[in-house]
Backbone as a ProteinNet text record, in pm:
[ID]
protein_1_A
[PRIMARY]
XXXXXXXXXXXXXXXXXXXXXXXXXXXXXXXXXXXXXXXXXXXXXXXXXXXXXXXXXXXXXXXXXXXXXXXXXXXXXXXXXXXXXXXXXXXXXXXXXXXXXXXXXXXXXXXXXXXXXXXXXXXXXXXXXXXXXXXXXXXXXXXXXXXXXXXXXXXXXXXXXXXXXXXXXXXXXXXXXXXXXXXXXXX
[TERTIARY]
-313.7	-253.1	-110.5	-79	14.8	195.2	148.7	251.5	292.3	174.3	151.7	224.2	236.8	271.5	445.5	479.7	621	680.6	607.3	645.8	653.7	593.9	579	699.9	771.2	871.2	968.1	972.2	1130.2	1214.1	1333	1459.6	1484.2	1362.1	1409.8	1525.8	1617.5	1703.7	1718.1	1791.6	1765.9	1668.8	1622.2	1492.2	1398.4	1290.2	1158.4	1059.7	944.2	853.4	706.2	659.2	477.5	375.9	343.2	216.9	84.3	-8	-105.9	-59	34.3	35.4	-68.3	-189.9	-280.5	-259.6	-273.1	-277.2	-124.8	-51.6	91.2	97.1	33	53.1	130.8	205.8	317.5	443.6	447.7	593.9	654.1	597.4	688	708.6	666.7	771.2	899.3	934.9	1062.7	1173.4	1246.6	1397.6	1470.1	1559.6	1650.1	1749	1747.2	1853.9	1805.5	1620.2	1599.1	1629.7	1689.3	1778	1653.3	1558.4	1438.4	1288.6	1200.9	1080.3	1005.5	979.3	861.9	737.3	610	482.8	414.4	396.4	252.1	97.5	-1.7	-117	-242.8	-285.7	-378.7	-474.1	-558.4	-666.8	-588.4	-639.8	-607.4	-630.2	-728.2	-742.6	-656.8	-596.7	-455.3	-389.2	-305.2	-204.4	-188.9	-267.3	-258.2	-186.4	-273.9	-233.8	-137.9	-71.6	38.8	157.5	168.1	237.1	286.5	128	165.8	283.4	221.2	254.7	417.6	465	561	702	588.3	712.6	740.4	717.2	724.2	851.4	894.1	1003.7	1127.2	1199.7	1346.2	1387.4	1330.2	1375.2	1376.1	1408.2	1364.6	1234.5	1117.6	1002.9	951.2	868.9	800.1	714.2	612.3	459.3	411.7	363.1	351	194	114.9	-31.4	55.6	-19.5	24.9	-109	-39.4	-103.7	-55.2	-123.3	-22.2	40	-52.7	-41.8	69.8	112.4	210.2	315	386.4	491.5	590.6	602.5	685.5	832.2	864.1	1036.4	1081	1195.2	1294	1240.9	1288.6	1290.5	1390	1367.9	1495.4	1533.3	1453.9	1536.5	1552.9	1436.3	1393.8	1420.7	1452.1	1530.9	1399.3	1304	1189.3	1026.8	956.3	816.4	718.9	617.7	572.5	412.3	306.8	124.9	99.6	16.4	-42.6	-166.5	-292.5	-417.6	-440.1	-391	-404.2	-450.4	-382	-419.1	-558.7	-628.1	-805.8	-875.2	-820.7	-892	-853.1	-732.2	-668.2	-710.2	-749.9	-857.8	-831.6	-703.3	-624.2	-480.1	-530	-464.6	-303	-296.9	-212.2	-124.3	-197.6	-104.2	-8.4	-113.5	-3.8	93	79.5	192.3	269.2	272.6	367.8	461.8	398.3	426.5	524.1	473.9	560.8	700	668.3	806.6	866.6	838	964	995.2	961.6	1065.3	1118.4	1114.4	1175.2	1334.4	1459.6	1592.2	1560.6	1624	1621.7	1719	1634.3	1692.4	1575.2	1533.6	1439.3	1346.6	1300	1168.1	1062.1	951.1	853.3	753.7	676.3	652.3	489.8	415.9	259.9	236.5	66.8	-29.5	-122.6	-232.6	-392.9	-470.1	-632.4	-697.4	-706.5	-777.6	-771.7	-826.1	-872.8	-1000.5	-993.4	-1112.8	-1091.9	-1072.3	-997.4	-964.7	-1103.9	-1198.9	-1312.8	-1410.7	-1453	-1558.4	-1624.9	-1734.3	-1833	-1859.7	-1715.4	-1719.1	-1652.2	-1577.8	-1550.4	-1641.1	-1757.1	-1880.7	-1946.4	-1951.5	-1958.1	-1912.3	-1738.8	-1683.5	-1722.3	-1764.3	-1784.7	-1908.4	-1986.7	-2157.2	-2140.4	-2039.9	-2061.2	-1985.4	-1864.8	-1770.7	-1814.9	-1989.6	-2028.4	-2119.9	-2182.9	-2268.7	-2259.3	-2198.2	-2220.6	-2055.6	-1981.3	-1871.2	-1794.6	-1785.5	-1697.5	-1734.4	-1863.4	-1973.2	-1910.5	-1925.7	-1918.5	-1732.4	-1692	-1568.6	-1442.1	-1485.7	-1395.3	-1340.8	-1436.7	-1315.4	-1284.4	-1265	-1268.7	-1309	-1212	-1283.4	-1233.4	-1317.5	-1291.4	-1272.2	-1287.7	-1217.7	-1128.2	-1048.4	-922.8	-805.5	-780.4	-678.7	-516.4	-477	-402.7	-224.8	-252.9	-131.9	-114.4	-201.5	-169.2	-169.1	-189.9	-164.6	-16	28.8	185.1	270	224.8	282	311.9	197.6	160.3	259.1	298	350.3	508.9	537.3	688	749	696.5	809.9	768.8	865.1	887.4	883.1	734.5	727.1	786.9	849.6	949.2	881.3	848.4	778	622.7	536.1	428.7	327	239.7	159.3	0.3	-18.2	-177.5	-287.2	-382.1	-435.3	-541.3	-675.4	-774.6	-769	-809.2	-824.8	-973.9	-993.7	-991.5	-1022	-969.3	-1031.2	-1158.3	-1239.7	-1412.6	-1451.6	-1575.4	-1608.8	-1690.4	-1728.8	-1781.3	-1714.3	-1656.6	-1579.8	-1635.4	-1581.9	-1628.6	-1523.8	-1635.5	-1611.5	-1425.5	-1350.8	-1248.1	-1134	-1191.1	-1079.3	-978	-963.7	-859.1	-759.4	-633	-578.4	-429.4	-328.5	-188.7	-80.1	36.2	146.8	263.2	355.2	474.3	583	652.5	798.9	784.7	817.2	883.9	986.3	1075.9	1194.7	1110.3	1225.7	1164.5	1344.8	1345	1464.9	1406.3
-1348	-1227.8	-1209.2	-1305.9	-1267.7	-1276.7	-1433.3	-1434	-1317.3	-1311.4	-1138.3	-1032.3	-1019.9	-887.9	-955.7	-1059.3	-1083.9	-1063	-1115.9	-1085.2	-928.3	-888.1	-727.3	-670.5	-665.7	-622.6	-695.5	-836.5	-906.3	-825.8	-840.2	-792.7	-640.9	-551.7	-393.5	-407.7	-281	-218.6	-78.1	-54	126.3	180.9	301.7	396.2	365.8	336.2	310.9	409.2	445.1	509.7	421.7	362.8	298.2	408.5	422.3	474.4	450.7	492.7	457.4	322.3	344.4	219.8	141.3	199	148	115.9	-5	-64.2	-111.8	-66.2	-148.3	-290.1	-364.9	-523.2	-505.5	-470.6	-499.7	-465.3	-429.3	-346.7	-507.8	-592.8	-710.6	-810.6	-772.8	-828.1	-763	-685.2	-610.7	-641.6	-693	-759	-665.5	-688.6	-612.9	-510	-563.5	-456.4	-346.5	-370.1	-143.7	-161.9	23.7	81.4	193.7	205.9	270.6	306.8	327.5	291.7	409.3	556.8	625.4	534.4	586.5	506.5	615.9	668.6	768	711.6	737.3	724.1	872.5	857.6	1003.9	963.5	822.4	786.8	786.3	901.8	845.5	708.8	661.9	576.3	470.9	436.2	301.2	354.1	498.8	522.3	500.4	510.3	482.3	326.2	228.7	140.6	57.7	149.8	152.9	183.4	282.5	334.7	214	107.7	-12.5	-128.5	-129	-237.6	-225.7	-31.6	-26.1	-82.6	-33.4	-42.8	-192.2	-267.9	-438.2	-483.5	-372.7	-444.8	-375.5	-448.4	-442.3	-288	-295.3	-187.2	-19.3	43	162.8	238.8	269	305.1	390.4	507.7	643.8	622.5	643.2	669.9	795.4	893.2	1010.4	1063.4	1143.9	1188.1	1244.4	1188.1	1243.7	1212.9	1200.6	1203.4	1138.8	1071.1	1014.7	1089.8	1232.2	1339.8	1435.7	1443.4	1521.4	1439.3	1397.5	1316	1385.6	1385.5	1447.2	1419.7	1423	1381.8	1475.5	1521.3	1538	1467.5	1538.1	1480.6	1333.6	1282.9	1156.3	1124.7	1103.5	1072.4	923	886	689.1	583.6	502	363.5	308.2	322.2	194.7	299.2	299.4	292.4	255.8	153.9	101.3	151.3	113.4	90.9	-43.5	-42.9	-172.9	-172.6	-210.3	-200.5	-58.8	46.1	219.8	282	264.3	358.8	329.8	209.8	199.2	314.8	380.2	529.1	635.5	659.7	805.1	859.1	983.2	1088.4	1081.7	1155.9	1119.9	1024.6	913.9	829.2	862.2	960.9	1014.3	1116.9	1173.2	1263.3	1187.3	1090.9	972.7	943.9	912.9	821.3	909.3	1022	1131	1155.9	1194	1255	1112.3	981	834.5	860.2	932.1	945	1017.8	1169.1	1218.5	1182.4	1139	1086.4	998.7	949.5	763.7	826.9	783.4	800.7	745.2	731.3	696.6	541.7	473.1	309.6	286.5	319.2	277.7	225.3	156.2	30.6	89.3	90.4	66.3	-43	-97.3	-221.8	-204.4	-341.7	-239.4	-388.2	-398.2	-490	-400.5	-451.6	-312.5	-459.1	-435.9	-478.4	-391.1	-417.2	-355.7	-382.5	-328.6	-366.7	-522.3	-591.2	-754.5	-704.8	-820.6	-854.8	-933.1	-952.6	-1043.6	-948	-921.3	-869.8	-785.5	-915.7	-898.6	-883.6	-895.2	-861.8	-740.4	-682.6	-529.1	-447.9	-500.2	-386.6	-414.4	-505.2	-474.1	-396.2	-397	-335.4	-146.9	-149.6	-12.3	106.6	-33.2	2.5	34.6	-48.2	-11	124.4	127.6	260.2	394.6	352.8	487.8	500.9	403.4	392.7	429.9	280	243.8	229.2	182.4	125.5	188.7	300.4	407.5	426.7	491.1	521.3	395.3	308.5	211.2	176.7	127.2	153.2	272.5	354.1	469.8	514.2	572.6	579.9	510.1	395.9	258.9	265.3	245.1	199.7	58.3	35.8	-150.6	-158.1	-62.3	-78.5	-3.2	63.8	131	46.6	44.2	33.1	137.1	-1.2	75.4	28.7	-86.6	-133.5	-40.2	27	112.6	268	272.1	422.7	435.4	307	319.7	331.1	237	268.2	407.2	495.4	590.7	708.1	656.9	777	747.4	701.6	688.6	599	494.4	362	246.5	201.1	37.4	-56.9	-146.3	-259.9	-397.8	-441.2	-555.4	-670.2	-676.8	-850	-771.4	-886	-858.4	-1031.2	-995.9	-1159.8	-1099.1	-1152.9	-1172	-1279.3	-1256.3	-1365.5	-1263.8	-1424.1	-1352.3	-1367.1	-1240.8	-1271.4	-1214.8	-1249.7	-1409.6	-1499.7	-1645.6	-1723.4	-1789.8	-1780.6	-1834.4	-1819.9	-1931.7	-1938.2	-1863.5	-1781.7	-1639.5	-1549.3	-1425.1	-1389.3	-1226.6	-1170.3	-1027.2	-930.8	-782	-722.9	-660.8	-682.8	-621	-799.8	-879.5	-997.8	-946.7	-900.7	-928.3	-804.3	-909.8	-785.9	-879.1	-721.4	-762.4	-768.7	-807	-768.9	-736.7	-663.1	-618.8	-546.7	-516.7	-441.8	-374	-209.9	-164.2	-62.6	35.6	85.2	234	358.2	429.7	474.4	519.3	532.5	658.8
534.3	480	534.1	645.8	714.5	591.6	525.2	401.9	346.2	290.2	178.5	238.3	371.5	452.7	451.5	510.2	470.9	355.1	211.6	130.5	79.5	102.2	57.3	108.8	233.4	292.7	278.6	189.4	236.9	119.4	182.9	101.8	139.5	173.6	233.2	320.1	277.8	369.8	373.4	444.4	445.5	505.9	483.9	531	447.2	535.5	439.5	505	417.5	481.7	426.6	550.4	462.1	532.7	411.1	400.1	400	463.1	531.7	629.7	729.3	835.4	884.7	899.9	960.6	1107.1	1158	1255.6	1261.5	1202.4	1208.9	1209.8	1089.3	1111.1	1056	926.3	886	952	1060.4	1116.9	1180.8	1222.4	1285	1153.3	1001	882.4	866.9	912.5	838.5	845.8	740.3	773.3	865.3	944.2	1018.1	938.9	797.4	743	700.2	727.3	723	878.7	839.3	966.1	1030.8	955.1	1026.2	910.9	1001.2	929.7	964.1	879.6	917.1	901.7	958.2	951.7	935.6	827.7	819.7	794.5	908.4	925.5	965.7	862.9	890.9	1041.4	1069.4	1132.9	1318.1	1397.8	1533.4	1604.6	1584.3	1659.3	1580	1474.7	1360.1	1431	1405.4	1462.8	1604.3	1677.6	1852.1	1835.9	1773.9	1788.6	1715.2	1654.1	1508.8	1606.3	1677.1	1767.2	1896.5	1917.3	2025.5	1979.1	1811.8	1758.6	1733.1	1728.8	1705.9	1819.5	1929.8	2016.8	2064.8	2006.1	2015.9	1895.7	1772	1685.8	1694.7	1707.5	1727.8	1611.5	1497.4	1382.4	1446.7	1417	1491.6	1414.5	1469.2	1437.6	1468.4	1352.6	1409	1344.7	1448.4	1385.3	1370.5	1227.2	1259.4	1182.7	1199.4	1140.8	1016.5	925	743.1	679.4	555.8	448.2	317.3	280.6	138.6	21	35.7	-45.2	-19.7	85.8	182.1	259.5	238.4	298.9	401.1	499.1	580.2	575.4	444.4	415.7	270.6	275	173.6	48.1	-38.3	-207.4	-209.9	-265.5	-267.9	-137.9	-67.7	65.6	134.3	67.3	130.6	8.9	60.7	1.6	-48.5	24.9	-28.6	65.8	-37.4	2.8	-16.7	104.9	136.1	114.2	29.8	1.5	61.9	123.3	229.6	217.2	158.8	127.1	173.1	102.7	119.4	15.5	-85.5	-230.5	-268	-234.6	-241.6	-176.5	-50	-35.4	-30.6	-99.5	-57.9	-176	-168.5	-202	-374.4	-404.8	-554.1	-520.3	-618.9	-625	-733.9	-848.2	-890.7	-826.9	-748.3	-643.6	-536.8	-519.7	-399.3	-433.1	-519.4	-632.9	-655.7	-714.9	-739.9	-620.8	-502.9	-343.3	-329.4	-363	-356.2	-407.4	-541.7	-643.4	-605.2	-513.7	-501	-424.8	-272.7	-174	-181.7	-325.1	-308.2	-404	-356.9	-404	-555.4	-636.8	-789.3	-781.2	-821.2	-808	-681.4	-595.7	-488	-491.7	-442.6	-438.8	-409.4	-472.1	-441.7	-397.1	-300.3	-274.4	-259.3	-295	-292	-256.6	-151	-170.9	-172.3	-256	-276.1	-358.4	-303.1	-368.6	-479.5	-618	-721.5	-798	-935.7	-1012.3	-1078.1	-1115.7	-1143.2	-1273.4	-1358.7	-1443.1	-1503.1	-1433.6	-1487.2	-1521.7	-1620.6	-1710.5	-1608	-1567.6	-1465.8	-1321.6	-1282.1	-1155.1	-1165.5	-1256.8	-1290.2	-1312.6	-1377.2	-1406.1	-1234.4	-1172.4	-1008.1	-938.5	-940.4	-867.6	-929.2	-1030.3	-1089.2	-1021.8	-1029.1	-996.3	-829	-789.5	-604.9	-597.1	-650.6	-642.5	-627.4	-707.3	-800.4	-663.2	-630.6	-521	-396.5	-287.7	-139.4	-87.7	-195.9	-123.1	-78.6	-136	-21.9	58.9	76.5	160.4	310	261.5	348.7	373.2	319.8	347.1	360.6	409.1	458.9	320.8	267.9	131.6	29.8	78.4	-38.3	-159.5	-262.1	-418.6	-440	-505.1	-518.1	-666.8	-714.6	-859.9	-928.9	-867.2	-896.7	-989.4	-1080.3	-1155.3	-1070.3	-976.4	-903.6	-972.7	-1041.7	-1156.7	-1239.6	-1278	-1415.1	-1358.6	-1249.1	-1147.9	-1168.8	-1118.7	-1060	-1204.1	-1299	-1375.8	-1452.9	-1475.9	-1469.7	-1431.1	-1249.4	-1246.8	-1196.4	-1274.6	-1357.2	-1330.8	-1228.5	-1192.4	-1284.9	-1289	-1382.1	-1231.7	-1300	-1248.2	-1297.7	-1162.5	-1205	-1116.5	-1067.4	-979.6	-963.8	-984.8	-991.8	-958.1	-827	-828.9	-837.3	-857.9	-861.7	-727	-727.7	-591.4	-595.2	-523.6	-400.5	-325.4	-233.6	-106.4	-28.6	34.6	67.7	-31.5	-31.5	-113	-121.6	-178.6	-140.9	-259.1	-274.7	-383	-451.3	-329.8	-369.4	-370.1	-502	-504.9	-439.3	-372.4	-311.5	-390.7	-376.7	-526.4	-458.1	-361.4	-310.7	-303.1	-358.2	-328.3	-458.7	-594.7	-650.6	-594.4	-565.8	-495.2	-581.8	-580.5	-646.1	-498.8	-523.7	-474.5	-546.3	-519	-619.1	-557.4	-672.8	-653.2	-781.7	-726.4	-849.2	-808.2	-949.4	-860.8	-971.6	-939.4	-939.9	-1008.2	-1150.3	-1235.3	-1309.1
[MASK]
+++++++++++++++++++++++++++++++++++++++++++++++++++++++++++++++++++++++++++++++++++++++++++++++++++++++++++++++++++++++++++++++++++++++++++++++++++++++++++++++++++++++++++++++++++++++++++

């Protein structure tokens, strides 16, 4: 995953804010030309160690308790913001996205990795049946079949780079491997 996490961040500059940080693996991808990085994480115990991971990169870094719904920034204020396998549990996924749009400046990046619903018939009526079920239950929240491509589109940005992949790769496919990566801007 470590690729995936480079790629998701190469080319940022400016102020970025990622959302849901987690554990801060992505904070030692970040090109040097962002000039600083909020990290909003709702979970104490990510952020503790979001907060370790921070103080190891050269970028300047704040880790702060949020919400994807509530952003602790100005309207238009960030160059680029950052979804890192997050939008699979935050409560409304259209509100995120919105709360995404206003703090992001107009021309600003949006950058996403999220597992997300399969494209395969039958492992979509899977990912459906667990959603309704266990899998949140079990994964903090987690939906494994969120249509999180057509969220974003949704709420008003144009997607311009877009990959596809599983992960993990195995020949057994688990109902959370199809996952995207991307760029979009926000006009």
């Amino acid at each position: 995953m470590a690729g995936h996490r480079r790629a998701l961040v190469a080319g940022l500059k400016g102020r970025v804010i990622e959302v849901g940080a987690g554990n801060g693996l992505n904070f030692a991808h970040y090109p040097t030309e962002v000039t600083s990085v909020l990290a909003v994480e709702p979970e104490p115990r990510l952020r503790q160690v979001a907060l370790e991971n921070a103080a190891r990169v050269r970028i300047p870094m704040e880790v702060v308790a949020g919400g994807a719904d509530r952003l602790p920034v100005e309207d238009e204020s960030v160059d680029a913001i950052v979804y890192s396998l997050v939008l699979c549990s935050v409560p409304d996924l259209a509100r995120a996205l919105r709360e995404g749009h206003r703090v992001l400046k107009p021309g600003g990046q949006l950058r996403f990795l999220e597992h997300v619903v399969s494209e395969r018939a039958t492992l979509r009526r899977t990912q459906k049946v667990l959603d309704a079920t266990v899998w949140p239950k079990l994964g903090a929240g987690c939906h494994c079949a969120r249509d999180t491509l057509a969220a974003i589109d949704s709420a008003g940005f144009t997607i311009e780079d877009l990959e596809r992949f599983q992960f993990p790769e195995m020949r057994l496919v688990l109902p959370s491997a199809p996952h995207i990566r991307g760029r979009a801007t926000r006009y």
